Coordinates of C-alpha atoms and ligand atoms in Angstrom, one line a residue:
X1 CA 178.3 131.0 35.9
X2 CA 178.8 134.6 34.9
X3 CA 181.5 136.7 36.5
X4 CA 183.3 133.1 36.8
X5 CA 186.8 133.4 38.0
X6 CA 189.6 132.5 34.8
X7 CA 191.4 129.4 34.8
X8 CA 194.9 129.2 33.1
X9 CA 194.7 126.7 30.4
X10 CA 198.1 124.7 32.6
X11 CA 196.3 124.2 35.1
X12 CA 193.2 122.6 33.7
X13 CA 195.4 120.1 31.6
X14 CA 196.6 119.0 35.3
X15 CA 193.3 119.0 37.3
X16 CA 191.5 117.6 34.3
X17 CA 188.3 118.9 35.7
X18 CA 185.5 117.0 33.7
X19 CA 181.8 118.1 34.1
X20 CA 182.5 121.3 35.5
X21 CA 182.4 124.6 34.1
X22 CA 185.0 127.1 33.6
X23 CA 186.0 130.0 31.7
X24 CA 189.5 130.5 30.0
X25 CA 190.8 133.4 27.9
X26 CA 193.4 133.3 25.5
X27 CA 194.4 134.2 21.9
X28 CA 193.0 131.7 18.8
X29 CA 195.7 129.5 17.3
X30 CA 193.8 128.1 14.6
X31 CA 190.1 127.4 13.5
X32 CA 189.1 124.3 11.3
X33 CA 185.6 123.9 10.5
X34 CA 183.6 121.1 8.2
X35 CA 180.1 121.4 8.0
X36 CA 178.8 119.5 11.4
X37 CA 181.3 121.3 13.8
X38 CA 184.0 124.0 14.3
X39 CA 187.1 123.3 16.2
X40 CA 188.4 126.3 17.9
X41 CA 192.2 126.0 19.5
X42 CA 193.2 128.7 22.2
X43 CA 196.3 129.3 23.8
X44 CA 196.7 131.9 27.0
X45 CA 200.2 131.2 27.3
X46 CA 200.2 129.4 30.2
X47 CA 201.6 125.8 28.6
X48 CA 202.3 124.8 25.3
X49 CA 199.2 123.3 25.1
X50 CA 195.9 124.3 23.3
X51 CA 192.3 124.0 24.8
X52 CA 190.5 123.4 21.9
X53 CA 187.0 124.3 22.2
X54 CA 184.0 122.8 19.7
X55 CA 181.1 124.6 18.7
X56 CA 178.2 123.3 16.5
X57 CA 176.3 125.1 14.1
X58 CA 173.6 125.2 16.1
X59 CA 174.9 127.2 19.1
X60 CA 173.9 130.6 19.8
X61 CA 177.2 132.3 19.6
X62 CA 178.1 130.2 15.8
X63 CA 177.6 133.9 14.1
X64 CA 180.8 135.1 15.7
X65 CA 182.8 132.6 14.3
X66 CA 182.8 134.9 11.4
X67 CA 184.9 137.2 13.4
X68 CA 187.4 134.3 14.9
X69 CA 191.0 134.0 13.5
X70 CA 194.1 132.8 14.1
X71 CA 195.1 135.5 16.4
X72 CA 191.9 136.6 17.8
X73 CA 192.0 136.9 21.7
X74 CA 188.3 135.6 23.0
X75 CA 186.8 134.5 26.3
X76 CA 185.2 131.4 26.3
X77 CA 182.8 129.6 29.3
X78 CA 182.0 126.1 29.2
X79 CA 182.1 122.2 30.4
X80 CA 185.3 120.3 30.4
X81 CA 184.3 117.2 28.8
X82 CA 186.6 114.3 27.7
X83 CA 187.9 114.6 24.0
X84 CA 186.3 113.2 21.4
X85 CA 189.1 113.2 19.1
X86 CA 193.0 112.0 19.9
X87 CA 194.8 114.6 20.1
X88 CA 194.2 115.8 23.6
X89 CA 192.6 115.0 26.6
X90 CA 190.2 117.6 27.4
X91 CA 188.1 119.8 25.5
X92 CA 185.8 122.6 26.3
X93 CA 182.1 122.5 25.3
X94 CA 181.2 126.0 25.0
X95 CA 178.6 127.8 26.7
X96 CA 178.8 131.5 26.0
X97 CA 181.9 132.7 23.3
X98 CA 183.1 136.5 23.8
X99 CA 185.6 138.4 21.4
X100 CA 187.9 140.6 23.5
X101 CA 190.1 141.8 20.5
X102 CA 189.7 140.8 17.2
X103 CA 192.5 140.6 14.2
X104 CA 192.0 141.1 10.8
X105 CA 193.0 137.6 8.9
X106 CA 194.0 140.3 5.9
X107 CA 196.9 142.1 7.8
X108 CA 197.8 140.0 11.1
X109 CA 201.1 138.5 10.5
X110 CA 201.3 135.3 12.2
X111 CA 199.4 132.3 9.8
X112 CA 198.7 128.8 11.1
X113 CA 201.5 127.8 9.4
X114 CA 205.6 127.4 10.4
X115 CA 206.9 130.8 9.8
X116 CA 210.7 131.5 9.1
X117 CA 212.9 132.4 12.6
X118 CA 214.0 135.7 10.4
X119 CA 210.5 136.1 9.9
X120 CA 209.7 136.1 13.3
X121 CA 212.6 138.8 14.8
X122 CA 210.6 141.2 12.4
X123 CA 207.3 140.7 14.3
X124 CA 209.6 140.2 17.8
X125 CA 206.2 142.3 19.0
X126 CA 203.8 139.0 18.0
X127 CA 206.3 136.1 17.8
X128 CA 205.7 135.0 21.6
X129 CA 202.4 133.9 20.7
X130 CA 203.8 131.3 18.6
X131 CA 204.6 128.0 20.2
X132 CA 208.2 127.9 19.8
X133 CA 208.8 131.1 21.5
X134 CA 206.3 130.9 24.1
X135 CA 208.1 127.8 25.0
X136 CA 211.6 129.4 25.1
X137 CA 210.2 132.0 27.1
X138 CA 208.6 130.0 29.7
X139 CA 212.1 128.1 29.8
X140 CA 213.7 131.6 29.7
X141 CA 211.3 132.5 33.0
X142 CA 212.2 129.1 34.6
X143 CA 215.5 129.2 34.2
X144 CA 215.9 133.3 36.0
X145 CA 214.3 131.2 38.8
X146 CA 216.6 128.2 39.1
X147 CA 219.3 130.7 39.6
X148 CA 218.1 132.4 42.4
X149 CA 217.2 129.3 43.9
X150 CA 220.5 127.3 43.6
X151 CA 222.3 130.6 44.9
X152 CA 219.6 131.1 47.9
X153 CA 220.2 127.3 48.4
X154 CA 223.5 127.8 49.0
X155 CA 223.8 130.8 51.3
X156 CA 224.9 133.1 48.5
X157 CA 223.1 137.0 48.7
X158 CA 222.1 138.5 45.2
X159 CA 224.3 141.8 45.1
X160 CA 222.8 144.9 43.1
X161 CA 225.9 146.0 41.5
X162 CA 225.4 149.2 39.0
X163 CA 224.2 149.4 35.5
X164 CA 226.1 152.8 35.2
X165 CA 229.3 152.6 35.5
X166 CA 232.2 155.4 36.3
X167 CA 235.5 153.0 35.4
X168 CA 236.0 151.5 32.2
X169 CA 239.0 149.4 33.3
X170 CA 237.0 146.4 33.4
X171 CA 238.4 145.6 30.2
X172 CA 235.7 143.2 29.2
X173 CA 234.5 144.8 26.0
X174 CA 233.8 148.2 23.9
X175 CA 231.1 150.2 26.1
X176 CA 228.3 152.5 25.5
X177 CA 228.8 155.7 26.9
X178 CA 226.0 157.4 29.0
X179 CA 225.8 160.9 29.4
X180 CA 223.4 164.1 29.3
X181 CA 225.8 166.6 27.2
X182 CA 224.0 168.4 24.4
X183 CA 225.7 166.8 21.2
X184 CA 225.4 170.4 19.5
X185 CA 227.1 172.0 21.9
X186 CA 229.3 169.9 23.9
X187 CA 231.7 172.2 26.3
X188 CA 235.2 172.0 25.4
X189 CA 238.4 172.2 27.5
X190 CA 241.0 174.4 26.3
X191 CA 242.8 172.1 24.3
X192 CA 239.3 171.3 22.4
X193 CA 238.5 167.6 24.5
X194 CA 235.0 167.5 25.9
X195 CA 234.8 168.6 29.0
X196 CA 233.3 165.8 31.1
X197 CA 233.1 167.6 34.2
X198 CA 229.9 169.3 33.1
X199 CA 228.1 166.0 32.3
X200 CA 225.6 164.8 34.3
X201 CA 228.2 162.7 36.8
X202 CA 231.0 164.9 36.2
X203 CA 233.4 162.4 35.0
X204 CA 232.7 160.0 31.6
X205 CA 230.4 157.1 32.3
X206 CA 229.4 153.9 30.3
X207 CA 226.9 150.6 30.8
X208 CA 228.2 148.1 32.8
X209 CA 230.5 145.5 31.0
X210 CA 230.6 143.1 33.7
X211 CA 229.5 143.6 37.8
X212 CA 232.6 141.3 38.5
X213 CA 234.6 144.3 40.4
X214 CA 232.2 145.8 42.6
X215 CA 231.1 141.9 43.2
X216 CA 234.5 140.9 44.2
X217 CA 233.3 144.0 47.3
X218 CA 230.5 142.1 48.1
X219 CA 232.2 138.5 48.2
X220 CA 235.3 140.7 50.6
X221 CA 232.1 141.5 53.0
X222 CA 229.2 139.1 52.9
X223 CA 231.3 136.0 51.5
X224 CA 229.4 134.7 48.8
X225 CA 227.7 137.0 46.5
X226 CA 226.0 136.5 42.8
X227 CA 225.1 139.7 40.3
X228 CA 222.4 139.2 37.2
X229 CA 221.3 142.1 35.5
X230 CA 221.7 143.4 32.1
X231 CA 225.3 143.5 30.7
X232 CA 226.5 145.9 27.1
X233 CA 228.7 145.3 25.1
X234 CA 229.8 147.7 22.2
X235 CA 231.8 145.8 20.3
X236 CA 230.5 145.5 16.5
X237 CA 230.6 141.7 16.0
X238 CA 227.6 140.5 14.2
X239 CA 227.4 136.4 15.6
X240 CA 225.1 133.9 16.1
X241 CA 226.3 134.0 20.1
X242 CA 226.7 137.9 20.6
X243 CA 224.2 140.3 21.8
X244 CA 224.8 144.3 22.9
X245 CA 222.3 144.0 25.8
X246 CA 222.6 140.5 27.3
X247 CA 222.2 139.2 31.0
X248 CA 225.1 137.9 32.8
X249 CA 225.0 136.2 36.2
X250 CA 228.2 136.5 38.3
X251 CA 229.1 134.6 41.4
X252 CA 232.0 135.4 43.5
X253 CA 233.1 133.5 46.4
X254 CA 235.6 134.7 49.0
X255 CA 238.2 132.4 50.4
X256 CA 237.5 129.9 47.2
X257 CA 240.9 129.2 44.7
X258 CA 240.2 127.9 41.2
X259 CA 239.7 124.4 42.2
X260 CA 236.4 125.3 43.8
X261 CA 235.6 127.4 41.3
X262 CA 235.5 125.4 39.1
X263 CA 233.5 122.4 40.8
X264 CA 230.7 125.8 41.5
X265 CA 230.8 126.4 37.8
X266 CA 230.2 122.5 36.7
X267 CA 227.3 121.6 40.1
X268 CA 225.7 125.4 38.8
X269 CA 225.5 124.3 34.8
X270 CA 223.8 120.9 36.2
X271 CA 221.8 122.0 38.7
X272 CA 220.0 124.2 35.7
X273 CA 219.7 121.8 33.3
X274 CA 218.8 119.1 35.8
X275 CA 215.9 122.2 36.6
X276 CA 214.8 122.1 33.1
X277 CA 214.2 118.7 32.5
X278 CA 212.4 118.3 36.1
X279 CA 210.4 121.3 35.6
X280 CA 209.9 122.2 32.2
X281 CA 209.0 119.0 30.5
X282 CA 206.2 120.0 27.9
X283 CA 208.1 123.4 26.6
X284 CA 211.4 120.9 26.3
X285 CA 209.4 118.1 24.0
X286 CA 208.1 120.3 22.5
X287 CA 211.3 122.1 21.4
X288 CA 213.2 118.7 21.0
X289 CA 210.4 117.7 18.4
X290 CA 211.2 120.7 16.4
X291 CA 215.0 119.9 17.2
X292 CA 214.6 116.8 15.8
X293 CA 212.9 118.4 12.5
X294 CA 215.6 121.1 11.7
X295 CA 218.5 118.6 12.1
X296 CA 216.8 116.5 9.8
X297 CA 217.3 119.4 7.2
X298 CA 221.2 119.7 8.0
X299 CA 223.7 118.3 5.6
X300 CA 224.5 115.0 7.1
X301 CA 228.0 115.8 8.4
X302 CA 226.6 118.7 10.3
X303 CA 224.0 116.9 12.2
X304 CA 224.0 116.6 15.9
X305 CA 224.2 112.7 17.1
X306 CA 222.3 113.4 19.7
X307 CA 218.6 115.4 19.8
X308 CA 218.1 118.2 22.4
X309 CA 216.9 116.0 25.6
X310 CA 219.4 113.6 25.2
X311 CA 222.8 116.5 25.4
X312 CA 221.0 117.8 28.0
X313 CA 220.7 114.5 29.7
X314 CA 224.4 113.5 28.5
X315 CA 225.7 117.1 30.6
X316 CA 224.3 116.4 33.4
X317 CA 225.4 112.8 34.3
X318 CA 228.7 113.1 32.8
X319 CA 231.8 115.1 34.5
X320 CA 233.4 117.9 32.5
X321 CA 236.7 117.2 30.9
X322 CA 238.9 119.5 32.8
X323 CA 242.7 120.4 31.1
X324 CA 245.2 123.1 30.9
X325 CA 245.4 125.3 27.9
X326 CA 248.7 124.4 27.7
X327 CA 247.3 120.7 27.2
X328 CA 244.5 121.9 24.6
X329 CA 247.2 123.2 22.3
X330 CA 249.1 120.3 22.2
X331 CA 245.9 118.2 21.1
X332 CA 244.4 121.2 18.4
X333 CA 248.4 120.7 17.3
X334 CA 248.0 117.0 16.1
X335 CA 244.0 117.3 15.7
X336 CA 243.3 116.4 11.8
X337 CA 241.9 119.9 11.0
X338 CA 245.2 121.7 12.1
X339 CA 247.2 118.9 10.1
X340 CA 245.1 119.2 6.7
X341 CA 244.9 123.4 7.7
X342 CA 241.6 123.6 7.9
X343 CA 241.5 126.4 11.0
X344 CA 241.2 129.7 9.8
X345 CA 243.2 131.1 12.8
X346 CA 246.6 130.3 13.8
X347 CA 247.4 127.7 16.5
X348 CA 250.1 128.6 18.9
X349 CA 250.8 128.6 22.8
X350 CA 249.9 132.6 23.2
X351 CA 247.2 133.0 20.8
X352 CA 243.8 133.7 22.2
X353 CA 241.1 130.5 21.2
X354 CA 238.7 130.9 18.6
X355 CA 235.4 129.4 18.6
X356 CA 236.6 127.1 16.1
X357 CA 238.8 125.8 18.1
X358 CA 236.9 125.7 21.3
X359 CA 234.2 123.6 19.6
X360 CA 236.9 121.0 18.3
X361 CA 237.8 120.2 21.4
X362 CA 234.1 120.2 23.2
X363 CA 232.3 118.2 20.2
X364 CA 235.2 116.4 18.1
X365 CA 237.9 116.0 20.7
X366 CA 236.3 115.4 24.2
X367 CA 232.4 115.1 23.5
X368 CA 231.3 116.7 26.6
X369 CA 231.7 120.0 28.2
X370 CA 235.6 121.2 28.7
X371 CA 237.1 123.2 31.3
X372 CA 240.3 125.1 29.8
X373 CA 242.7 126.5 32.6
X374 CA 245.6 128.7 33.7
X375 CA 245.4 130.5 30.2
X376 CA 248.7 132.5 29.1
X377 CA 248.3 136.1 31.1
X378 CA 248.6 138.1 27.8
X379 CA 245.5 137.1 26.8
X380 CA 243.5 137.6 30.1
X381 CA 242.2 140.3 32.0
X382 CA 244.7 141.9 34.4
X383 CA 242.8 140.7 37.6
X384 CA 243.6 137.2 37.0
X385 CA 245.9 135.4 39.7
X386 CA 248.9 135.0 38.1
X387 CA 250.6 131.6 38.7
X388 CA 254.3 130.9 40.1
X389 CA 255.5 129.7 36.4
X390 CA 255.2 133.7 35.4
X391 CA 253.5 132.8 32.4
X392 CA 249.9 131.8 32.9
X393 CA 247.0 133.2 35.2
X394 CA 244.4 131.2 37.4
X395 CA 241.7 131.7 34.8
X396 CA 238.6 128.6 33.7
X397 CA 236.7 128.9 30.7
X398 CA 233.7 126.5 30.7
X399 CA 233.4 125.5 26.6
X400 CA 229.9 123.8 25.8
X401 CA 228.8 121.7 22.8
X402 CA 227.5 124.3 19.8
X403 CA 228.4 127.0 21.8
X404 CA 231.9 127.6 22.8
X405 CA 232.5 129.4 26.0
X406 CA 229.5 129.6 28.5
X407 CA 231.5 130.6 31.3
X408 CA 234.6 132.5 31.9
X409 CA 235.9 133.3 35.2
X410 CA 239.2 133.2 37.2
X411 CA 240.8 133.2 40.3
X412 CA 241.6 136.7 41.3
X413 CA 244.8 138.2 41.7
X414 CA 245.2 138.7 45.1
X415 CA 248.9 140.3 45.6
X416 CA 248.3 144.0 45.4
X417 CA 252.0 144.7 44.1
X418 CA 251.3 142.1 41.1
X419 CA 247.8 143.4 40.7
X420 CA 248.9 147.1 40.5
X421 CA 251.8 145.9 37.9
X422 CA 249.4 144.0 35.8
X423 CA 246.8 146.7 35.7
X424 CA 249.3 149.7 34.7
X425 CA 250.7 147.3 31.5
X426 CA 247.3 147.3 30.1
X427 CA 246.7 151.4 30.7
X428 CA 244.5 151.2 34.0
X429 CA 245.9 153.8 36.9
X430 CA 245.9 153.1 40.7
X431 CA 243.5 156.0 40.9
X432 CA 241.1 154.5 38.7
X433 CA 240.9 151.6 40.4
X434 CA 241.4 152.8 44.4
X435 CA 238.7 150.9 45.9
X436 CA 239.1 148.2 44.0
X437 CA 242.8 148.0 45.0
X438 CA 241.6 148.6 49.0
X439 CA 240.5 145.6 49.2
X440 CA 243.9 144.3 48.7
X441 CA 244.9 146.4 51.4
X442 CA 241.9 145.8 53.7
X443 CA 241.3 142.4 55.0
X444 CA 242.7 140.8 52.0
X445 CA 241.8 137.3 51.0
X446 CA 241.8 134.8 47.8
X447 CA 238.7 134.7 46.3
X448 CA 237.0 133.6 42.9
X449 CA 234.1 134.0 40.9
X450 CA 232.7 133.9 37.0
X451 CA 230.6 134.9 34.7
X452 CA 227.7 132.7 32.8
X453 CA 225.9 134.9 29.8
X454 CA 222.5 133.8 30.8
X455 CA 221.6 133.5 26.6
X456 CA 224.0 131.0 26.1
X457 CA 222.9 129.2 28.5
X458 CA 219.4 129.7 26.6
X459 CA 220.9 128.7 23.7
X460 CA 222.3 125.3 25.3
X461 CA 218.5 125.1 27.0
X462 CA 216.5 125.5 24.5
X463 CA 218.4 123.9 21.4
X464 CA 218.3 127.0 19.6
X465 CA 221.3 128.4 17.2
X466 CA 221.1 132.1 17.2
X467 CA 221.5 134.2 20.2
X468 CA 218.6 136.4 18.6
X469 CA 215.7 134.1 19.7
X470 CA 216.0 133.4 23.4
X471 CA 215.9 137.1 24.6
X472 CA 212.2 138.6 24.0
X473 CA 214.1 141.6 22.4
X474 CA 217.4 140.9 21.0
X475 CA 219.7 144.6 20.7
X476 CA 222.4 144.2 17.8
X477 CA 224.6 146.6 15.6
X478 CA 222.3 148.6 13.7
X479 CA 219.0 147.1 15.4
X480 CA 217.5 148.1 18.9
X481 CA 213.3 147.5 17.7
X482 CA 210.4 147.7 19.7
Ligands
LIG501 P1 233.4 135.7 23.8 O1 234.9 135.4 23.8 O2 232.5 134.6 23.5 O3 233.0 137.0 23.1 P2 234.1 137.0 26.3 O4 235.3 136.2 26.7 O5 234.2 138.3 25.8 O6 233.1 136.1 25.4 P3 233.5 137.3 29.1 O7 233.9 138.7 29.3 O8 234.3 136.2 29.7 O9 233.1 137.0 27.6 O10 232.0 137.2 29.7 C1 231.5 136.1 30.5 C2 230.4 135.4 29.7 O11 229.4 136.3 29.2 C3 230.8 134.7 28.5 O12 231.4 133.4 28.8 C4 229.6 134.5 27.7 O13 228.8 133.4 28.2 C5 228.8 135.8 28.0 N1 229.0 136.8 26.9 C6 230.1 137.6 26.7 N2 229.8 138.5 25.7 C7 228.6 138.2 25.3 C8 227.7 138.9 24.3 N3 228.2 139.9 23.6 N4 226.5 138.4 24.2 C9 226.0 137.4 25.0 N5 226.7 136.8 25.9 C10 228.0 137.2 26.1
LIG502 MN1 235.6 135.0 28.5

């Protein structure tokens, strides 16, 4: 009995183990006592679930429930028996109780009661012990595995592309510089600019905005690569869907044109989701219940029709509505908000979408997931295959319900002379890109790929609004705690 080997609260739910003994640890959730019996719930973060444990007065450890909280981490052996009560199946009938680490009721911040998501990004150091974001980041966990699995499915080799990077014509985003000069006393060139060639690289360097152009290397040697590692952006724009650290995952296909891109992009966004509701079950009802409740408090005209498992069932057996952006502006054009000007930002062929926009078409327009195409090349990065009409490049964005764009990718521009055109309107030099340009020279080839930011997809997942609570430690303007 003693020195017994722990058993994860998941897996006795499933084995359901009655009449044996077993020992769990775990943190208390809550404690209810009336005068016959105490009712102690634990959760080790295995599941959703609670083992709740019931002691009578007359047990030898009852004195320590003086020291047992919400938030107390303890050690518990005991019987599985069959509950009593209704609320679960199994409870544990204690043998011996231990306290591991105790936490003062007066100044531990989590209560056994719902606490405000603002609330929670405060304590970001406690607030995975609640049930909502354990479940988000089991999902979160499940999720970073599906990836790898679909891609290893498929023949497709997970390329390390860097974190530091020495171009910044990726042109994705403001970047955060890296570097090791002393602030106080930078060396200066004669006409007073820094002198990078004393930093730690010898040139200026800055966190990746995007793995895409060392990836497009990998796809040009091994085929089919994917990257997904952290991804920082600088810019200052404080949203509900923006984060300065975030994860990306970036496939890129050799030999593959738009069309196939695209059909990747839609089987990859189903594949996950299909993965979540096979595999995830508990943490998804449990977040669909608490779905349900908070659109319930929305204004009637803002509530979603449909709760969290059914748009995630609704995705995945329903094709994406795929159209030109040429197409799209023609229906924002004689959409009812455009008519009675309720758009904030213009609508014209050339303008770059806002989210407002994007989500007209996904949840008023279409009601499913849209892909937008061959976007005008002004507004696209300059590595975007630029179609025969001389106005538009090869580029998809994927647009999801509540979200706006998931994915954004393109087919990529291919002709070196076109490329090298492109790349010197928008300020990037041949010599800045050299290698990236080789492989136009080398061995040349079309070939695709996008981008998915892995917290929208959380978002989407999840059922969750702000970007802020599906990444254990969200980095914003003005914010980079714990
Ligand atoms: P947006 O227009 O929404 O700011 P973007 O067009 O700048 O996004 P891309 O450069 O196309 O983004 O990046 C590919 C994907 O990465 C996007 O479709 C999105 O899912 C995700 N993404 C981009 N920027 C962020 C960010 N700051 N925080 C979280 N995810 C992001
Ligand atoms: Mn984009």
């Amino acid at each position: 009995m003693f020195d017994m080997k722990r058993s994860r609260i998941k897996e006795l739910f499933l084995s359901q183990p009655i009449g044996t003994d077993v020992k769990i640890c775990g943190w208390v959730r809550t404690v209810r006592s009336n005068k016959n019996v105490s009712f102690i719930n634990i959760n080790d973060g295995s599941c959703v679930e609670n083992m709740q444990v019931v002691l009578s007065p007359d047990h030898a450890d009852y004195k320590l429930l003086c020291d047992i909280h919400t938030g107390t981490c303890v050690s518990i052996e005991g019987k599985i028996i069959e509950s009593q009560g209704s609320g679960q199946s199994i409870e544990l009938l204690p043998e011996k109780l231990m306290i591991l680490g105790k936490a003062d009721p007066q100044l531990y911040p989590l209560q056994p009661k719902e606490h405000s998501l603002e609330f929670l990004r405060e304590v970001a150091h406690l607030r995975m012990r609640t049930s909502t974001f354990g479940a988000i980041m089991r999902l979160r966990h499940a999720m970073a595995y599906a990836i790898h699995k679909f891609f290893n499915d498929r023949g497709f080799f997970y390329l390390h592309t860097p974190i530091i990077t020495g171009s910044d014509a990726e042109g994705a985003g403001a970047m955060f510089r890296v570097t090791t000069l002393d602030f106080n006393n930078l060396p200066l060139n004669e006409d007073k600019t820094v002198n990078f060639k004393e930093d730690f690289f010898g040139k200026e360097t800055h966190l990746t905005v995007s793995g895409q152009l060392e990836g497009e290397l990998g796809a040009m040697s091994l085929g089919q690569i994917y990257t997904f590692g952290p991804t920082f952006r600088a810019e200052n724009s404080n949203t509900t869907r923006h984060l300065a650290e975030f994860w990306m995952i970036e496939p890129e296909v050799a030999f593959n044109e738009l069309q196939e891109n695209m059909d990747l992009a839609e089987e990859f966004l189903k594949y996950l989701i299909q993965y979540a509701l096979d595999n995830c079950s508990s943490d998804l009802n449990f977040l669909n219940a608490r779905f349900i409740k908070e659109n319930e408090k929305k204004k009637q005209e803002e509530r979603d029709e449909m709760n969290l498992l059914q748009k995630l069932e609704f995705v995945v057996s329903h094709p994406f509505e795929r159209l030109t952006y040429t197409d799209a502006i023609e229906i924002l054009k004689s959409s009812a908000p455009y008519k009675k000007k309720k758009f904030q930002y213009p609508v014209e062929w050339g303008v770059d979408l806002q989210s407002e926009h994007e989500r007209y078409l996904v949840e008023k327009h279409f009601k499913k997931p849209v892909i937008l195409t061959d976007y005008p090349k002004a507004i696209k990065a300059f590595y975007m295959k630029q179609s025969d009409d001389g106005k538009t490049v090869k580029a998809m964005d994927v647009l999801f319900p509540g979200i706006g764009e998931i994915i954004g990718g393109s087919q990529r521009e291919d002709d070196i002379e076109k490329l090298k055109t492109r790349a010197r309107e928008v300020g990037i030099k041949d010599e800045d890109i050299w290698w990236y340009l080789d492989i136009r020279r080398f061995g040349n080839a079309p070939h695709s790929g996008f981008g998915l930011g892995f917290e929208r997809l959380m978002l989407f997942v999840t059922g969750m609004s702000n970007i802020r609570d599906v990444i254990p430690f969200p980095r914003t303007p003005k914010y980079a705690e714990f």
